[in-house]
């Protein structure tokens, strides 16, 4: 399958899954408060998404304790990022270094023009240059495919679903269940929603992440002209993450 067809198929599957997340979210809002609940929680989701989208780079960098590096400090890294960015057709991102011995990297930012690539000290220390390029190509593919936006939307809808389920549970435990007779789903429906909705949201989020990672791998191989450096790099990263634990903030865990 060509990269164009792969991209179209993956993008389509991604947005179908996100539509499922949104439907679950709206349905849970309706169960909680009827039409007013749908409007309220849809509004909350929009606000959360906008905040996270706008400040995603700052939040991720702060949580990872990353610091900016200039060309004089990491000339080879800059050359590799410039090369891959040129192949990807995106502007040169800002470059940050994470103080960790675990080989890893992530990309963030609300658009290709505001993008950031952050790499760990361990990535530069333990991986050969061709594998570093493979990792950078993967992160640049996330930027070009606007995966930061997509994953932010999925994550925030998922978080809102979990929050609503918690509110439902709290309300039933402390007297909110008195009004269940007026709801056609009743108390059984509410209990099912409390248990099933967060689990379904998590599964759908994982499905979105898998689609975006698959597309990033395919796109990175196109940038590099072959898939070998990325495949070898992914194997090295897996071994490195097992050998060298990294204290990852939950807010940025999905980025790695």
PDB file of C-alpha atoms in Angstrom, residues 39-201:
ATOM      1  CA  UNK A  39     -24.350  20.899  26.530  1.00  0.00           C
ATOM      2  CA  UNK A  40     -22.462  21.319  29.810  1.00  0.00           C
ATOM      3  CA  UNK A  41     -19.998  18.499  29.262  1.00  0.00           C
ATOM      4  CA  UNK A  42     -19.543  19.230  25.564  1.00  0.00           C
ATOM      5  CA  UNK A  43     -18.603  22.771  26.609  1.00  0.00           C
ATOM      6  CA  UNK A  44     -16.166  21.451  29.205  1.00  0.00           C
ATOM      7  CA  UNK A  45     -14.543  19.210  26.588  1.00  0.00           C
ATOM      8  CA  UNK A  46     -14.108  22.108  24.163  1.00  0.00           C
ATOM      9  CA  UNK A  47     -12.484  24.295  26.838  1.00  0.00           C
ATOM     10  CA  UNK A  48     -10.166  21.490  27.978  1.00  0.00           C
ATOM     11  CA  UNK A  49      -9.139  20.748  24.403  1.00  0.00           C
ATOM     12  CA  UNK A  50      -8.386  24.382  23.630  1.00  0.00           C
ATOM     13  CA  UNK A  51      -6.303  24.831  26.787  1.00  0.00           C
ATOM     14  CA  UNK A  52      -4.327  21.631  26.243  1.00  0.00           C
ATOM     15  CA  UNK A  53      -3.871  22.323  22.543  1.00  0.00           C
ATOM     16  CA  UNK A  54      -2.556  25.837  23.172  1.00  0.00           C
ATOM     17  CA  UNK A  55      -0.236  25.004  26.064  1.00  0.00           C
ATOM     18  CA  UNK A  56       0.716  21.410  25.186  1.00  0.00           C
ATOM     19  CA  UNK A  57       4.365  22.202  24.470  1.00  0.00           C
ATOM     20  CA  UNK A  58       4.940  24.229  27.652  1.00  0.00           C
ATOM     21  CA  UNK A  59       3.233  21.646  29.864  1.00  0.00           C
ATOM     22  CA  UNK A  60       5.111  18.700  28.358  1.00  0.00           C
ATOM     23  CA  UNK A  61       8.519  20.373  28.518  1.00  0.00           C
ATOM     24  CA  UNK A  62       8.049  21.504  32.102  1.00  0.00           C
ATOM     25  CA  UNK A  63       6.837  18.091  33.231  1.00  0.00           C
ATOM     26  CA  UNK A  64       9.855  16.437  31.571  1.00  0.00           C
ATOM     27  CA  UNK A  65      12.330  18.990  32.983  1.00  0.00           C
ATOM     28  CA  UNK A  66      13.590  19.551  29.452  1.00  0.00           C
ATOM     29  CA  UNK A  67      15.875  22.460  28.632  1.00  0.00           C
ATOM     30  CA  UNK A  68      16.526  24.155  25.286  1.00  0.00           C
ATOM     31  CA  UNK A  69      19.796  23.430  23.496  1.00  0.00           C
ATOM     32  CA  UNK A  70      21.384  25.503  20.752  1.00  0.00           C
ATOM     33  CA  UNK A  71      23.363  24.497  17.689  1.00  0.00           C
ATOM     34  CA  UNK A  72      26.747  25.048  19.330  1.00  0.00           C
ATOM     35  CA  UNK A  73      25.900  22.588  22.106  1.00  0.00           C
ATOM     36  CA  UNK A  74      24.522  19.824  19.868  1.00  0.00           C
ATOM     37  CA  UNK A  75      25.645  20.481  16.258  1.00  0.00           C
ATOM     38  CA  UNK A  76      25.160  16.898  15.048  1.00  0.00           C
ATOM     39  CA  UNK A  77      21.654  16.712  16.504  1.00  0.00           C
ATOM     40  CA  UNK A  78      20.748  19.999  14.824  1.00  0.00           C
ATOM     41  CA  UNK A  79      22.056  18.777  11.464  1.00  0.00           C
ATOM     42  CA  UNK A  80      20.062  15.561  11.694  1.00  0.00           C
ATOM     43  CA  UNK A  81      16.851  17.360  12.683  1.00  0.00           C
ATOM     44  CA  UNK A  82      17.287  19.902   9.878  1.00  0.00           C
ATOM     45  CA  UNK A  83      17.806  17.092   7.377  1.00  0.00           C
ATOM     46  CA  UNK A  84      14.724  15.164   8.458  1.00  0.00           C
ATOM     47  CA  UNK A  85      12.613  18.341   8.728  1.00  0.00           C
ATOM     48  CA  UNK A  86      13.573  19.193   5.155  1.00  0.00           C
ATOM     49  CA  UNK A  87      12.455  15.771   3.953  1.00  0.00           C
ATOM     50  CA  UNK A  88       9.229  16.095   5.930  1.00  0.00           C
ATOM     51  CA  UNK A  89       8.541  19.561   4.547  1.00  0.00           C
ATOM     52  CA  UNK A  90       8.053  21.104   7.991  1.00  0.00           C
ATOM     53  CA  UNK A  91       9.837  24.063   9.637  1.00  0.00           C
ATOM     54  CA  UNK A  92      12.823  23.424  11.883  1.00  0.00           C
ATOM     55  CA  UNK A  93      11.383  22.673  15.343  1.00  0.00           C
ATOM     56  CA  UNK A  94      12.797  23.921  18.616  1.00  0.00           C
ATOM     57  CA  UNK A  95      15.190  21.427  20.175  1.00  0.00           C
ATOM     58  CA  UNK A  96      15.175  20.398  23.848  1.00  0.00           C
ATOM     59  CA  UNK A  97      17.236  17.981  25.919  1.00  0.00           C
ATOM     60  CA  UNK A  98      15.757  15.833  28.701  1.00  0.00           C
ATOM     61  CA  UNK A  99      18.053  14.953  31.630  1.00  0.00           C
ATOM     62  CA  UNK A 100      17.530  11.190  31.569  1.00  0.00           C
ATOM     63  CA  UNK A 101      19.764   8.244  30.728  1.00  0.00           C
ATOM     64  CA  UNK A 102      16.848   6.324  29.232  1.00  0.00           C
ATOM     65  CA  UNK A 103      16.989   6.529  25.410  1.00  0.00           C
ATOM     66  CA  UNK A 104      13.755   8.222  24.371  1.00  0.00           C
ATOM     67  CA  UNK A 105      12.233  11.235  22.610  1.00  0.00           C
ATOM     68  CA  UNK A 106       8.943  13.003  21.988  1.00  0.00           C
ATOM     69  CA  UNK A 107       7.468  15.727  19.813  1.00  0.00           C
ATOM     70  CA  UNK A 108       4.943  18.300  20.951  1.00  0.00           C
ATOM     71  CA  UNK A 109       3.519  21.674  19.936  1.00  0.00           C
ATOM     72  CA  UNK A 110       0.205  22.919  18.614  1.00  0.00           C
ATOM     73  CA  UNK A 111       1.309  23.108  14.954  1.00  0.00           C
ATOM     74  CA  UNK A 112       4.354  22.376  12.755  1.00  0.00           C
ATOM     75  CA  UNK A 113       5.386  26.031  13.117  1.00  0.00           C
ATOM     76  CA  UNK A 114       5.291  25.764  16.929  1.00  0.00           C
ATOM     77  CA  UNK A 115       6.698  22.249  17.178  1.00  0.00           C
ATOM     78  CA  UNK A 116       9.286  20.980  19.643  1.00  0.00           C
ATOM     79  CA  UNK A 117      11.427  17.865  19.504  1.00  0.00           C
ATOM     80  CA  UNK A 118      12.807  16.742  22.860  1.00  0.00           C
ATOM     81  CA  UNK A 119      15.383  13.961  23.172  1.00  0.00           C
ATOM     82  CA  UNK A 120      16.949  12.401  26.230  1.00  0.00           C
ATOM     83  CA  UNK A 121      20.648  12.461  26.971  1.00  0.00           C
ATOM     84  CA  UNK A 122      20.524   8.666  26.843  1.00  0.00           C
ATOM     85  CA  UNK A 123      19.256   8.686  23.255  1.00  0.00           C
ATOM     86  CA  UNK A 124      22.282  10.643  22.071  1.00  0.00           C
ATOM     87  CA  UNK A 125      24.683   8.643  24.220  1.00  0.00           C
ATOM     88  CA  UNK A 126      23.624   5.066  23.474  1.00  0.00           C
ATOM     89  CA  UNK A 127      22.151   5.022  19.952  1.00  0.00           C
ATOM     90  CA  UNK A 128      24.254   5.134  16.765  1.00  0.00           C
ATOM     91  CA  UNK A 129      23.597   8.085  14.519  1.00  0.00           C
ATOM     92  CA  UNK A 130      21.479   6.231  11.942  1.00  0.00           C
ATOM     93  CA  UNK A 131      19.158   5.028  14.714  1.00  0.00           C
ATOM     94  CA  UNK A 132      18.947   8.539  16.171  1.00  0.00           C
ATOM     95  CA  UNK A 133      17.863   9.690  12.707  1.00  0.00           C
ATOM     96  CA  UNK A 134      15.231   6.961  12.701  1.00  0.00           C
ATOM     97  CA  UNK A 135      13.818   8.212  16.007  1.00  0.00           C
ATOM     98  CA  UNK A 136      13.905  11.823  14.794  1.00  0.00           C
ATOM     99  CA  UNK A 137      12.103  10.842  11.582  1.00  0.00           C
ATOM    100  CA  UNK A 138       9.394   9.161  13.664  1.00  0.00           C
ATOM    101  CA  UNK A 139       8.942  12.281  15.810  1.00  0.00           C
ATOM    102  CA  UNK A 140       8.976  14.531  12.738  1.00  0.00           C
ATOM    103  CA  UNK A 141       6.248  12.357  11.236  1.00  0.00           C
ATOM    104  CA  UNK A 142       4.123  13.027  14.326  1.00  0.00           C
ATOM    105  CA  UNK A 143       4.613  16.752  13.697  1.00  0.00           C
ATOM    106  CA  UNK A 144       3.802  16.555   9.986  1.00  0.00           C
ATOM    107  CA  UNK A 145       0.714  14.415  10.644  1.00  0.00           C
ATOM    108  CA  UNK A 146      -0.467  16.788  13.413  1.00  0.00           C
ATOM    109  CA  UNK A 147      -0.648  13.932  15.871  1.00  0.00           C
ATOM    110  CA  UNK A 148      -0.218  16.253  18.849  1.00  0.00           C
ATOM    111  CA  UNK A 149      -3.609  17.794  18.077  1.00  0.00           C
ATOM    112  CA  UNK A 150      -5.245  14.425  17.446  1.00  0.00           C
ATOM    113  CA  UNK A 151      -3.930  12.827  20.641  1.00  0.00           C
ATOM    114  CA  UNK A 152      -4.792  15.911  22.694  1.00  0.00           C
ATOM    115  CA  UNK A 153      -8.401  15.689  21.525  1.00  0.00           C
ATOM    116  CA  UNK A 154      -8.578  11.964  22.285  1.00  0.00           C
ATOM    117  CA  UNK A 155      -6.912  12.335  25.691  1.00  0.00           C
ATOM    118  CA  UNK A 156      -9.110  15.179  26.844  1.00  0.00           C
ATOM    119  CA  UNK A 157     -12.357  13.523  25.755  1.00  0.00           C
ATOM    120  CA  UNK A 158     -11.208  10.401  27.590  1.00  0.00           C
ATOM    121  CA  UNK A 159     -10.376  12.426  30.705  1.00  0.00           C
ATOM    122  CA  UNK A 160     -13.761  14.162  30.577  1.00  0.00           C
ATOM    123  CA  UNK A 161     -15.526  10.787  30.299  1.00  0.00           C
ATOM    124  CA  UNK A 162     -13.695   9.514  33.376  1.00  0.00           C
ATOM    125  CA  UNK A 163     -14.534  12.719  35.258  1.00  0.00           C
ATOM    126  CA  UNK A 164     -18.232  12.416  34.432  1.00  0.00           C
ATOM    127  CA  UNK A 165     -18.240   8.766  35.523  1.00  0.00           C
ATOM    128  CA  UNK A 166     -16.666   9.774  38.835  1.00  0.00           C
ATOM    129  CA  UNK A 167     -19.260  12.519  39.318  1.00  0.00           C
ATOM    130  CA  UNK A 168     -22.050  10.024  38.570  1.00  0.00           C
ATOM    131  CA  UNK A 169     -20.625   7.614  41.114  1.00  0.00           C
ATOM    132  CA  UNK A 170     -20.306  10.343  43.750  1.00  0.00           C
ATOM    133  CA  UNK A 171     -23.842  11.550  43.095  1.00  0.00           C
ATOM    134  CA  UNK A 172     -25.310   8.042  43.435  1.00  0.00           C
ATOM    135  CA  UNK A 173     -23.404   7.365  46.658  1.00  0.00           C
ATOM    136  CA  UNK A 174     -24.478  10.617  48.303  1.00  0.00           C
ATOM    137  CA  UNK A 175     -28.129  10.888  47.370  1.00  0.00           C
ATOM    138  CA  UNK A 176     -28.102  11.670  43.653  1.00  0.00           C
ATOM    139  CA  UNK A 177     -29.722   8.315  42.920  1.00  0.00           C
ATOM    140  CA  UNK A 178     -33.148   9.576  44.114  1.00  0.00           C
ATOM    141  CA  UNK A 179     -33.863  10.971  40.658  1.00  0.00           C
ATOM    142  CA  UNK A 180     -33.038   7.782  38.761  1.00  0.00           C
ATOM    143  CA  UNK A 181     -36.715   6.840  38.297  1.00  0.00           C
ATOM    144  CA  UNK A 182     -37.136   9.826  35.980  1.00  0.00           C
ATOM    145  CA  UNK A 183     -34.359   8.532  33.739  1.00  0.00           C
ATOM    146  CA  UNK A 184     -35.351   5.728  31.318  1.00  0.00           C
ATOM    147  CA  UNK A 185     -32.035   3.983  31.857  1.00  0.00           C
ATOM    148  CA  UNK A 186     -32.535   4.007  35.616  1.00  0.00           C
ATOM    149  CA  UNK A 187     -30.020   3.074  38.219  1.00  0.00           C
ATOM    150  CA  UNK A 188     -28.830  -0.013  36.306  1.00  0.00           C
ATOM    151  CA  UNK A 189     -27.930   2.124  33.316  1.00  0.00           C
ATOM    152  CA  UNK A 190     -26.062   4.545  35.544  1.00  0.00           C
ATOM    153  CA  UNK A 191     -24.077   1.730  37.148  1.00  0.00           C
ATOM    154  CA  UNK A 192     -23.186   0.277  33.752  1.00  0.00           C
ATOM    155  CA  UNK A 193     -22.097   3.724  32.559  1.00  0.00           C
ATOM    156  CA  UNK A 194     -19.901   4.249  35.620  1.00  0.00           C
ATOM    157  CA  UNK A 195     -18.122   0.920  35.085  1.00  0.00           C
ATOM    158  CA  UNK A 196     -18.054   0.593  31.303  1.00  0.00           C
ATOM    159  CA  UNK A 197     -17.578   4.176  30.083  1.00  0.00           C
ATOM    160  CA  UNK A 198     -14.051   4.785  31.480  1.00  0.00           C
ATOM    161  CA  UNK A 199     -12.902   1.351  30.270  1.00  0.00           C
ATOM    162  CA  UNK A 200     -14.341   1.949  26.800  1.00  0.00           C
ATOM    163  CA  UNK A 201     -12.714   5.396  26.696  1.00  0.00           C
TER     164      UNK A 201
END
